[in-house]
Tab-separated table of C-alpha atoms in Angstrom:
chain	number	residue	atom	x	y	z
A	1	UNK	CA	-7.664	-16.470	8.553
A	2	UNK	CA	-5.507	-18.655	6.709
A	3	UNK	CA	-2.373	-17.930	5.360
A	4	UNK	CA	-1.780	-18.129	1.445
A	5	UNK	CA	2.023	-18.022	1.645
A	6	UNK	CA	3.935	-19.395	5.481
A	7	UNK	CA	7.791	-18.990	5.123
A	8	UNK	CA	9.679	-20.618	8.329
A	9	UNK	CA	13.320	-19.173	8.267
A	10	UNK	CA	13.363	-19.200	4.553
A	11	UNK	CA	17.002	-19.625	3.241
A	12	UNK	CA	18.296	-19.670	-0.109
A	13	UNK	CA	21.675	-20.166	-0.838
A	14	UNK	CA	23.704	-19.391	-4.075
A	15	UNK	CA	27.362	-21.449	-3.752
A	16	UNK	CA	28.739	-18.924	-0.904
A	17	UNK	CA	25.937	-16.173	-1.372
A	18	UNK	CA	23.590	-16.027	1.184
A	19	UNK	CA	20.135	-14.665	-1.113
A	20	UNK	CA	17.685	-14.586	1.634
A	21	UNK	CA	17.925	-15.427	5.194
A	22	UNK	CA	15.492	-16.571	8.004
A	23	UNK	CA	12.836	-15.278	6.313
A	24	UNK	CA	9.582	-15.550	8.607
A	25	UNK	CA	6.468	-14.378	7.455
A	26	UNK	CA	2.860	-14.969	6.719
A	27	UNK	CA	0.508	-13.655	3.506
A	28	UNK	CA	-3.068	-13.573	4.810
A	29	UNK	CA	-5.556	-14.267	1.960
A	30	UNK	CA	-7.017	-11.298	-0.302
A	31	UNK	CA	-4.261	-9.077	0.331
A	32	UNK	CA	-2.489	-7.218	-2.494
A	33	UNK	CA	1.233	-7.198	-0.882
A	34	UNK	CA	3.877	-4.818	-2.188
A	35	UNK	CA	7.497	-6.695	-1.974
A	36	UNK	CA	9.747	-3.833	-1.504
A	37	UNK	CA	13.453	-3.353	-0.933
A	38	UNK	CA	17.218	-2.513	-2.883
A	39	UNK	CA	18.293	-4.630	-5.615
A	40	UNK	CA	20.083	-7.842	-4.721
A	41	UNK	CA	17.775	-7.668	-1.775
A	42	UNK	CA	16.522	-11.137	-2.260
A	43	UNK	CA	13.047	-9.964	-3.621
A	44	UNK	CA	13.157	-12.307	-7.070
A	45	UNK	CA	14.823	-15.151	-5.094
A	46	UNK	CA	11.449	-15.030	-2.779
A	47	UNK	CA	9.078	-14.737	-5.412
A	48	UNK	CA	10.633	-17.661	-7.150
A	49	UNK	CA	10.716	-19.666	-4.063
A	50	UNK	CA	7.300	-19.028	-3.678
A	51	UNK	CA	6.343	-19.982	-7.426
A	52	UNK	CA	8.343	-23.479	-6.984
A	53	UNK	CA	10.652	-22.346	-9.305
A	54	UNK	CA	13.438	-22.204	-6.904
A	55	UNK	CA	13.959	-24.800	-3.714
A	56	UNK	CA	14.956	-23.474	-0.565
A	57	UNK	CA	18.307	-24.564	0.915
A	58	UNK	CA	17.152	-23.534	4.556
A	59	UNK	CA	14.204	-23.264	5.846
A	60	UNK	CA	10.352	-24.042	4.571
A	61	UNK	CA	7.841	-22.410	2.653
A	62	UNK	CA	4.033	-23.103	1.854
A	63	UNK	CA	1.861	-21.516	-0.709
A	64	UNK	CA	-1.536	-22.344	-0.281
A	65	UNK	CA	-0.811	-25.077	2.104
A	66	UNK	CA	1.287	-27.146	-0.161
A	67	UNK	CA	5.231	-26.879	-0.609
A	68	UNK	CA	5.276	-24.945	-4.111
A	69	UNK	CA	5.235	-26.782	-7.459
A	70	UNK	CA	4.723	-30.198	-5.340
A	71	UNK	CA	1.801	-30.530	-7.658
A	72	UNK	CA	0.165	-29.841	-10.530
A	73	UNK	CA	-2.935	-28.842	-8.794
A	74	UNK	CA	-1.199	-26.737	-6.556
A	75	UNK	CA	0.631	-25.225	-9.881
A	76	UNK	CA	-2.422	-24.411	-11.932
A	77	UNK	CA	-3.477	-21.999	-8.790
A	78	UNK	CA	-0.205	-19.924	-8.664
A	79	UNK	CA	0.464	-17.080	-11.505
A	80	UNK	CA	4.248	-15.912	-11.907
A	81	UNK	CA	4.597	-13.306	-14.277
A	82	UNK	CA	8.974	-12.857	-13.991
A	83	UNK	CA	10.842	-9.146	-14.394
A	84	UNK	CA	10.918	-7.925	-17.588
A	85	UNK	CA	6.858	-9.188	-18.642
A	86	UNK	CA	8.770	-11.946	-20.896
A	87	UNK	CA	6.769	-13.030	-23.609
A	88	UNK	CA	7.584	-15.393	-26.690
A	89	UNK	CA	8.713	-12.411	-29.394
A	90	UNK	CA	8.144	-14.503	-32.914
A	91	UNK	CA	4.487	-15.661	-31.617
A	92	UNK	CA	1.098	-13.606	-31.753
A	93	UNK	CA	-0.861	-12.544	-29.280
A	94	UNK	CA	-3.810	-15.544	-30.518
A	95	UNK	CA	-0.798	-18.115	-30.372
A	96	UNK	CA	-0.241	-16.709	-26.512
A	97	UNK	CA	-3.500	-17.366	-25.749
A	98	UNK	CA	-4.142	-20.516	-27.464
A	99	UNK	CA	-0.726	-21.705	-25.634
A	100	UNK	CA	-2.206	-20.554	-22.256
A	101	UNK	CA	-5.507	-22.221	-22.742
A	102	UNK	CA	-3.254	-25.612	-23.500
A	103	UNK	CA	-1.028	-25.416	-20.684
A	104	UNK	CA	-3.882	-24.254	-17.824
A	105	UNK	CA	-6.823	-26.411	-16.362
A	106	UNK	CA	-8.596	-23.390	-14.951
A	107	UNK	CA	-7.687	-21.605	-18.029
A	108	UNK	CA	-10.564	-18.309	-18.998
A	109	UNK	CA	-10.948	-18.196	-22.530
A	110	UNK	CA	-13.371	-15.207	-22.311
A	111	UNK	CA	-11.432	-13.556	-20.062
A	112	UNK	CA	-8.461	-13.186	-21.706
A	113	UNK	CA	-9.777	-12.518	-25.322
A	114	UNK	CA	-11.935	-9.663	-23.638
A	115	UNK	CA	-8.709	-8.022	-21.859
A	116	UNK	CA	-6.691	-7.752	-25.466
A	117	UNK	CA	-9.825	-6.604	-27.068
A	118	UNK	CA	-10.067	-4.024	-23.963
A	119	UNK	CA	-6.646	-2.948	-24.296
A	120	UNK	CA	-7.329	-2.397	-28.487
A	121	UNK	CA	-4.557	-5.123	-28.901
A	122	UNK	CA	-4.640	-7.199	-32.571
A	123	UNK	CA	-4.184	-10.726	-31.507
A	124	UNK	CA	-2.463	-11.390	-34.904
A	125	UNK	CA	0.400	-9.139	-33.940
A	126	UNK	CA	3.581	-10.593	-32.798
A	127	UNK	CA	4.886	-10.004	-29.409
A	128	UNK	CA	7.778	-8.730	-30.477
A	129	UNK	CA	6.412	-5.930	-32.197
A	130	UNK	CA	4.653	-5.012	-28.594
A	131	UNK	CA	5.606	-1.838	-27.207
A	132	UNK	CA	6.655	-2.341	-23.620
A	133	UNK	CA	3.850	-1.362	-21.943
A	134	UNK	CA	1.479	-3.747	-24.334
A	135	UNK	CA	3.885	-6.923	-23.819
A	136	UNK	CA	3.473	-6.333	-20.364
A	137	UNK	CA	-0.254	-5.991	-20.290
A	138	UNK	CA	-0.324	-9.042	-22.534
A	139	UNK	CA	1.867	-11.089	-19.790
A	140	UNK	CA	-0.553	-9.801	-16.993
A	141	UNK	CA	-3.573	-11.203	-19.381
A	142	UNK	CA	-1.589	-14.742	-19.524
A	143	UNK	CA	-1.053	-14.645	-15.867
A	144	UNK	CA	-4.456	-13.467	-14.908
A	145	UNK	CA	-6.875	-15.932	-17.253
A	146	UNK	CA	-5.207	-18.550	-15.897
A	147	UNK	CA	-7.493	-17.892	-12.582
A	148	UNK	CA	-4.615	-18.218	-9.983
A	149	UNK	CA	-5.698	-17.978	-6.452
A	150	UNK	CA	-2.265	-16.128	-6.014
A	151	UNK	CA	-0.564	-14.061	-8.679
A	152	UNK	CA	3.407	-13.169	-8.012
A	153	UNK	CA	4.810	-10.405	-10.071
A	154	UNK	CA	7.862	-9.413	-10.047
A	155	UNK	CA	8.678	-5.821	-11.058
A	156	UNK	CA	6.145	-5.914	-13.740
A	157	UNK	CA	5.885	-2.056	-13.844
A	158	UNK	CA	9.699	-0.966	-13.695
A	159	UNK	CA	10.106	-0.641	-17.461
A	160	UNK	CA	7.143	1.003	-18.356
A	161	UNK	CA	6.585	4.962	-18.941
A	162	UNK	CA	3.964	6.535	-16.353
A	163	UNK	CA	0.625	6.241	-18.698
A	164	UNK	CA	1.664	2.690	-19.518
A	165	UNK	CA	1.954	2.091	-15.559
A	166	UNK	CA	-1.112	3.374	-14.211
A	167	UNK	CA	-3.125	1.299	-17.088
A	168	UNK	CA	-1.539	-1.752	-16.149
A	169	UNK	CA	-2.087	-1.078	-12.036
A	170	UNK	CA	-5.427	-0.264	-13.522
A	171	UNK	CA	-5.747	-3.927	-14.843
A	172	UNK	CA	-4.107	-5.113	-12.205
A	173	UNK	CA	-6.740	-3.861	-9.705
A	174	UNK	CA	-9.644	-4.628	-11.561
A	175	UNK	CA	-8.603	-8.554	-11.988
A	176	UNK	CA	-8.367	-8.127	-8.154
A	177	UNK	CA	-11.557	-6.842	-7.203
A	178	UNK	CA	-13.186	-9.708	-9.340
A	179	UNK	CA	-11.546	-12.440	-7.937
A	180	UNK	CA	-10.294	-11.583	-4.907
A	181	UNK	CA	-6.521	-13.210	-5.029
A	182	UNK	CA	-3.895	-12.733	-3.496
A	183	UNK	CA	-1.278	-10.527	-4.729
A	184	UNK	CA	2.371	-9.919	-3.678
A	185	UNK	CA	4.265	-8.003	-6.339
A	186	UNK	CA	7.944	-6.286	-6.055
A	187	UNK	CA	8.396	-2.230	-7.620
A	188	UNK	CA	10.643	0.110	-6.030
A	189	UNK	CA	8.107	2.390	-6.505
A	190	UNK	CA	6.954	3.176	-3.140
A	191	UNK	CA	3.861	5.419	-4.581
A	192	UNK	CA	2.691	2.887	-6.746
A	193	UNK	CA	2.894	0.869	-3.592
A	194	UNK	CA	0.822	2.664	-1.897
A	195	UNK	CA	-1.725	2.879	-3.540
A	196	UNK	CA	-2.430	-0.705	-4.844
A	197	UNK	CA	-1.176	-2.338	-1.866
A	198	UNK	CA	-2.483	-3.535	1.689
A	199	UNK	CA	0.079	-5.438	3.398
A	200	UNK	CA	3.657	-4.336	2.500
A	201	UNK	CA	7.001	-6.503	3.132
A	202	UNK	CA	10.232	-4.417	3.552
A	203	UNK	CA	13.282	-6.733	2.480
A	204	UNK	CA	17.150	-5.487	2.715
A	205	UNK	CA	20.012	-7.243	2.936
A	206	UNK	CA	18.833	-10.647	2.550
A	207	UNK	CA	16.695	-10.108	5.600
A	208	UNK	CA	13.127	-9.185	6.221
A	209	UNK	CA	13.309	-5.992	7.828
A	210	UNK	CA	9.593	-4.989	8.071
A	211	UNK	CA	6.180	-6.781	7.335
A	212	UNK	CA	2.797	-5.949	8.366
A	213	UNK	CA	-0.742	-3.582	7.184
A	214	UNK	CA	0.256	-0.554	5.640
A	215	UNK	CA	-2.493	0.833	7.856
A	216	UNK	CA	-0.998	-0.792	11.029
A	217	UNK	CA	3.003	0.734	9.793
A	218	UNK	CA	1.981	4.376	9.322
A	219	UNK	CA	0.152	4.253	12.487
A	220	UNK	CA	2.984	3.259	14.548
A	221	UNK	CA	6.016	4.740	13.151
A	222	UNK	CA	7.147	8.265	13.966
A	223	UNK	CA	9.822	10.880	12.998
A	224	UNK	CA	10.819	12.051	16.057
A	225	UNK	CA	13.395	15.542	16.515
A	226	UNK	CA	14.840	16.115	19.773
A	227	UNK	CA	18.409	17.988	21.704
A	228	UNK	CA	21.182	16.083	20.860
A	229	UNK	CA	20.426	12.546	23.291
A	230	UNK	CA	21.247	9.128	23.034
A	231	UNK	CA	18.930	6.434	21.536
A	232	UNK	CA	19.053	4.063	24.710
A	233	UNK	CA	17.844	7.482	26.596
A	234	UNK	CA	14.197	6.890	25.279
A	235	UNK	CA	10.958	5.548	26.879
A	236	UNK	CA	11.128	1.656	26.553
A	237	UNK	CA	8.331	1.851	24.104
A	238	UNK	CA	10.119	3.476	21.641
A	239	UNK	CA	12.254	1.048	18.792
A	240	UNK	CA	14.827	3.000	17.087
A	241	UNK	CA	14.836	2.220	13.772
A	242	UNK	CA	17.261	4.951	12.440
A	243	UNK	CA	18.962	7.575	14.129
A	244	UNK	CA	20.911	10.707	12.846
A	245	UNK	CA	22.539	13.097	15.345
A	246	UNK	CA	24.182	16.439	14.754
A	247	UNK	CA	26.464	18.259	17.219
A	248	UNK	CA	23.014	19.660	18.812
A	249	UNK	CA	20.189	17.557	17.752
A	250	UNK	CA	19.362	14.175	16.999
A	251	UNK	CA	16.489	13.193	14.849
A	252	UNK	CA	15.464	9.144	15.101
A	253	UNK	CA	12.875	7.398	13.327
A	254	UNK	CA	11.430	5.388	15.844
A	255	UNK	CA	8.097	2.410	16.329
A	256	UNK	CA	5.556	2.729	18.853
A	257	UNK	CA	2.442	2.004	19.679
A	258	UNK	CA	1.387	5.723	19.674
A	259	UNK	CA	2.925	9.482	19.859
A	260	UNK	CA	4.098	10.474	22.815
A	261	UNK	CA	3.523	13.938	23.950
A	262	UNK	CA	6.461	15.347	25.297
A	263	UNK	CA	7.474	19.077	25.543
A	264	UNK	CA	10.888	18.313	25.123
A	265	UNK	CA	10.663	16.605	21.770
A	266	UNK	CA	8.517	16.805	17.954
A	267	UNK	CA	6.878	13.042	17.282
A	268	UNK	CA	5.303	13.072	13.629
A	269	UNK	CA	3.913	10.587	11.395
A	270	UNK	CA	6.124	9.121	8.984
A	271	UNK	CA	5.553	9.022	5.076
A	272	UNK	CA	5.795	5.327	3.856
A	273	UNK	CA	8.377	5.782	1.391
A	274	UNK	CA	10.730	7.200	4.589
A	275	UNK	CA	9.434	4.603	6.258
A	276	UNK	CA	10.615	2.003	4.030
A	277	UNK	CA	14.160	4.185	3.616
A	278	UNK	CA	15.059	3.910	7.141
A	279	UNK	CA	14.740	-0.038	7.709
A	280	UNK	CA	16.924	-0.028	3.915
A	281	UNK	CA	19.313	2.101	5.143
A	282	UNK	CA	19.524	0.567	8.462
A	283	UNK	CA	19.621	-2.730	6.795
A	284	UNK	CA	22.578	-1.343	4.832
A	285	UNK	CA	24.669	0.718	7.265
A	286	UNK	CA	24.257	-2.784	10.382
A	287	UNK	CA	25.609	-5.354	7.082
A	288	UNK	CA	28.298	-2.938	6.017
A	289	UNK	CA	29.866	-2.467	9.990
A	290	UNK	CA	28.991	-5.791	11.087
A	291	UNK	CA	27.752	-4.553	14.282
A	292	UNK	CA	25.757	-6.403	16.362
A	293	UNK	CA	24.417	-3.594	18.683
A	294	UNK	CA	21.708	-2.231	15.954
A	295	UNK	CA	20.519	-5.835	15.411
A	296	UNK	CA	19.345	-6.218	19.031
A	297	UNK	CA	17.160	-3.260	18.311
A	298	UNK	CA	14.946	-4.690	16.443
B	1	UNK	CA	-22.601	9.184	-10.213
B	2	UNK	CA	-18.914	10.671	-9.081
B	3	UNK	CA	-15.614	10.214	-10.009
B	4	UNK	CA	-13.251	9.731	-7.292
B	5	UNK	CA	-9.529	10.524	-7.498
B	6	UNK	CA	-6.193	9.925	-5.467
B	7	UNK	CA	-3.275	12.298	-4.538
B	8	UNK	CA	-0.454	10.222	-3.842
B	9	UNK	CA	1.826	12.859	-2.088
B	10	UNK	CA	-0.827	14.381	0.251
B	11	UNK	CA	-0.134	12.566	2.746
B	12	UNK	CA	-3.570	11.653	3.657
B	13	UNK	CA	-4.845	8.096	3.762
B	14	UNK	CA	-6.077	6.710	0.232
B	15	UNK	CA	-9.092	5.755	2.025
B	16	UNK	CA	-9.859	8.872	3.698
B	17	UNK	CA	-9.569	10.878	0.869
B	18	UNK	CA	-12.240	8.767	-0.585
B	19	UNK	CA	-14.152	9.421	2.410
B	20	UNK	CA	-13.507	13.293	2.230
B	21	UNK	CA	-14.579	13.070	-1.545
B	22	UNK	CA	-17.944	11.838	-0.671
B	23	UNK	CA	-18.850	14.537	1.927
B	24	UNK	CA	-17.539	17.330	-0.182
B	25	UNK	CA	-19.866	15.730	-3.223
B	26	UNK	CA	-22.833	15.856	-0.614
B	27	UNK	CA	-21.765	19.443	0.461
B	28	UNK	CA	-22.144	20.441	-3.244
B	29	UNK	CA	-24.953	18.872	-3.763
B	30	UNK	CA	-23.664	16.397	-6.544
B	31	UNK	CA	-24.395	13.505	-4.300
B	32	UNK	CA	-27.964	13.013	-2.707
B	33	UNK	CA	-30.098	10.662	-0.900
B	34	UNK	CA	-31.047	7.848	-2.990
B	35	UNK	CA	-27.841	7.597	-5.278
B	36	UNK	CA	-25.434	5.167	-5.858
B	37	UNK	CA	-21.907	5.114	-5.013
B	38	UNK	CA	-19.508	3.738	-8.021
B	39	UNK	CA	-19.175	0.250	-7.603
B	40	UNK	CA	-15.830	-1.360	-6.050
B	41	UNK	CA	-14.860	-2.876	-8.748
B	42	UNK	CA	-15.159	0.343	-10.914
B	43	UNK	CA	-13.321	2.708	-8.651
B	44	UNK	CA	-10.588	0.236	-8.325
B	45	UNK	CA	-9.888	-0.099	-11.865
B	46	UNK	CA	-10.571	3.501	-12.693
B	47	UNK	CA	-8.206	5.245	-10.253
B	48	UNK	CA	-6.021	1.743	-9.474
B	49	UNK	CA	-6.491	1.484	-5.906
B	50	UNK	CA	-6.472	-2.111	-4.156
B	51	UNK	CA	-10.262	-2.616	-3.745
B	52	UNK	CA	-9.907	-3.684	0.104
B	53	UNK	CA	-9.175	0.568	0.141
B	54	UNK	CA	-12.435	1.314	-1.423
B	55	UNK	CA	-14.639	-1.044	1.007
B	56	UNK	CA	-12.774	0.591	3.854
B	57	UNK	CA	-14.006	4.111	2.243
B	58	UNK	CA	-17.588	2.715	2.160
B	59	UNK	CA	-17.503	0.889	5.400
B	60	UNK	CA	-16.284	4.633	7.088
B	61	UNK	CA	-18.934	6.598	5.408
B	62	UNK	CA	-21.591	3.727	6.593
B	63	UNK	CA	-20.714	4.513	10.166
B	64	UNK	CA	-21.015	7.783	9.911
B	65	UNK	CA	-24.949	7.267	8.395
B	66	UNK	CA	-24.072	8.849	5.127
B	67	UNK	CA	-24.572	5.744	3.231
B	68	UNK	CA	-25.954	2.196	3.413
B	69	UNK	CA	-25.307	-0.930	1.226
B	70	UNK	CA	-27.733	-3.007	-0.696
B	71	UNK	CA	-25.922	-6.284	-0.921
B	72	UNK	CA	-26.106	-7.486	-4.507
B	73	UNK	CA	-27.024	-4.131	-6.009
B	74	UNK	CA	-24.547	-1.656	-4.211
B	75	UNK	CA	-24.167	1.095	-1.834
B	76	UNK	CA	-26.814	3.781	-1.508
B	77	UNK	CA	-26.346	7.573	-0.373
B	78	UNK	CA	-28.743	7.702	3.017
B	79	UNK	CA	-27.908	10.555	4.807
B	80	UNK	CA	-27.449	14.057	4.247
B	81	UNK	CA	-24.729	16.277	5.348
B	82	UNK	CA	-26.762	19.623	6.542
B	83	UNK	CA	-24.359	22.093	7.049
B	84	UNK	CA	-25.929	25.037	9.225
B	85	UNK	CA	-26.516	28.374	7.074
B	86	UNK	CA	-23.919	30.865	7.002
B	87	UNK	CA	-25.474	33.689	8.870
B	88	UNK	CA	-25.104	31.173	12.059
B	89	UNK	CA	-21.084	30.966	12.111
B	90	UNK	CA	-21.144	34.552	12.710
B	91	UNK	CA	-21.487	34.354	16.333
B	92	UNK	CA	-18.867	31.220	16.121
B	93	UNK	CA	-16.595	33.025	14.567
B	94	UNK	CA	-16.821	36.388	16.637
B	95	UNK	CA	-15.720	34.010	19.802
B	96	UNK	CA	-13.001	32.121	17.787
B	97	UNK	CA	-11.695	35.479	17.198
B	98	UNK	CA	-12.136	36.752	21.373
B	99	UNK	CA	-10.012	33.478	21.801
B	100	UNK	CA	-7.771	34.502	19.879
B	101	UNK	CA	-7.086	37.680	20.760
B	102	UNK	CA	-6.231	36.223	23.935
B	103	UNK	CA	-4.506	33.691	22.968
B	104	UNK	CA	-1.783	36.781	21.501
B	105	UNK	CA	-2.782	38.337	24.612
B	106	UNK	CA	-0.971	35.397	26.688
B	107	UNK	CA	2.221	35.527	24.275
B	108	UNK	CA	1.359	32.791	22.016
B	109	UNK	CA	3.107	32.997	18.353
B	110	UNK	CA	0.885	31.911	15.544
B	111	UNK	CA	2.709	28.441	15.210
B	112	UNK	CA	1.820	27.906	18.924
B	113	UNK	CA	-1.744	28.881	18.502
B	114	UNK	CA	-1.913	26.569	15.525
B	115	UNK	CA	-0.830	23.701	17.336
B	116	UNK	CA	-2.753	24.617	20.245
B	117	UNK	CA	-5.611	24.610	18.139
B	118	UNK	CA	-4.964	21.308	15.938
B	119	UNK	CA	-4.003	19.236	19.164
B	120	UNK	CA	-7.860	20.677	21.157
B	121	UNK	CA	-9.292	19.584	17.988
B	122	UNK	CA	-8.434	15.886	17.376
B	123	UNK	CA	-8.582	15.464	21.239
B	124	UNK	CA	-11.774	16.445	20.672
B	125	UNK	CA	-12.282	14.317	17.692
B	126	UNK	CA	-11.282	11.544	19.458
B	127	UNK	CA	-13.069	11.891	22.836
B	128	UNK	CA	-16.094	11.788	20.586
B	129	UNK	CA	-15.538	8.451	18.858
């Protein structure tokens, strides 16, 4: 299958800020990929690197086979829509769309005016005047007529109330189950993750901490409670992501292939939003100390 | 046609649940051979779910012979799920409960005999895949 984005030890660079760092990773095509991770984690910097917007200072990255922006081609099949759904507050909603049909080859006309019809939208009405759940939608509709074969959004949901959230997820999913594109947008909302989401990249501390099938993640991490023991005293098979230890017991979080049955410990499945807790808060707690020992477990 | 829906903190698989919504509908009877399935697209933007979760829902239910897709026109119930009639889980039930009895008999707790239980049964499960 071929990959839609290919970042080679990404690097990006702000004066003496390191924004992301050897990022390696690979976005198969027709996934909807959920870009996770604390602020300042580097999640904008890679969606803008992606977009063109930004250029990497280390590293290489390919979207859709071509170094981003390197054409306009290559431009008209990439959708960005940035945090905060911005939109152009003293135009309507017809002057949004009549700008997007100027500025796109592959532009959908039909498409679009259906959506703001859908959504019971007047296209005279400014954009300022959009609550924030509309100007978003309205952004999405811009991003989404244009036909992209990938669509980057980044936090498009964090402002909006809960109704205003599940309709635009609703749109969201829709647009992808009639064109099958790619999708990799950031949330911290784990749930919302879940459920719209596929392939899921975990991103802390500059670094990518976790990447792969949500599927594949849940199968193969594990809570697992034991007497107090040391983390180099498990099976080989066993990477210790996290572990917590109390004058008795120990409890790690901990990837393998499968569950190991073992009278002396408890192995569960893992919830993804723990999941994605324990690489942050390893990611955290291995940048704070500096210590190298934690990094080797990866 | 049915109306699926998600529960995000079950803790079961969004496509599963899918899955288990089908076979209760044919248990109830609101679901029989011959009907359609909501189409992708639909259930995706109705209960905003990636799409690629719904095809995995219908691809699950097609190897278990419940349903069958038509490409171009959609995915048809083909199958049945024939529960046997009540009066036969007596007997079932009358052994389950012998077991059990042992099962106390040998000094196992409730929690024990639960897990006991759970683990026979997806061993079970599994052996049979």
């Amino acid at each position: 299958m071929t990959a839609i984005i290919e970042a080679r030890g990404l690097g990006k660079r702000y004066g003496r800020r390191q924004a992301l760092s050897d990022c390696t990773l690979s976005v198969p095509a027709g996934r909807v990929v959920g870009l996770v991770g604390p602020n300042g984690a580097g999640k904008s910097t890679l969606l803008q690197l992606a977009c063109g917007m930004l250029t990497p200072t280390s590293g290489s990255i390919e979207v859709l086979g071509e170094r981003p922006a390197s054409s306009t081609a290559q431009m008209a099949r990439v959708g960005f829509v940035a945090q905060d759904t911005p939109t152009y507050a003293a135009l309507s909603i017809a002057d949004h769309l009549c700008l997007g049909a100027k500025l796109n080859p592959r532009w959908d006309a039909a498409l679009a005016e259906r959506r703001i019809q859908q959504l019971g939208l007047d296209p005279a009405q400014r954009a300022g005047r959009l609550s924030g759940g509309q100007r978003a939608q309205l952004a999405l509709t811009l991003a989404v007529a244009k036909r992209p074969d990938l669509l980057l959004l980044d936090e498009p949901v964090a402002a909006l109330d809960p109704l205003a959230r599940r309709g635009f997820l609703q749109s969201l999913m829709e647009f992808v189950a009639e064109t099958e594109a790619t999708v990799v947008l950031s949330s911290h909302l784990v749930s919302d993750l879940e459920r719209v989401c596929d392939h899921l990249i975990v991103l802390a501390a500059s670094r990518v901490q976790a990447v792969g099938e949500i599927d594949d993640l849940l199968a193969t991490h594990f809570r697992l409670t034991t007497a107090r023991r040391e983390a180099d005293t498990l099976p080989a098979g066993m990477q210790v992501v996290q572990a917590d230890h109390t004058d008795r017991q120990s409890t790690f979080v901990v990837r393998a292939d499968t569950a190991v049955d073992d009278p002396s410990w408890v192995m569960e499945p893992l919830a993804l939003e723990d999941l994605v807790l324990s690489y942050m808060t390893r990611a955290r707690d291995t940048g704070a100390d500096h210590r190298p020992v934690l990094e080797t477990q990866r | 046609m049915i109306e699926f829906h998600i529960e995000a903190r079950s803790g079961v698989a969004p496509y599963m649940q899918l899955v288990h919504q089908v076979r209760q509908a044919l248990r109830l009877g609101l679901l029989s051979e011959g009907d359609r399935l909501p189409k992708v697209k639909d259930v995706a933007a109705k209960v905003a779910i990636n799409p690629n979760t719904v095809l995995k829902a219908y691809r699950q239910l097609e190897n278990e012979g419940l349903v069958s897709p038509k490409p171009g026109v959609g995915t048809f119930v083909t199958g049945t799920l024939g529960d046997m009639p009540r009066s036969e889980h007596e007997p079932l039930r009358q052994e389950l409960q012998r077991w059990l009895a042992r099962a106390r008999g040998a000094g196992l707790d409730e929690e024990s005999i639960e897990a006991l239980f759970l683990n026979t049964f997806r061993s079970s499960t599994e052996e049979e895949k």
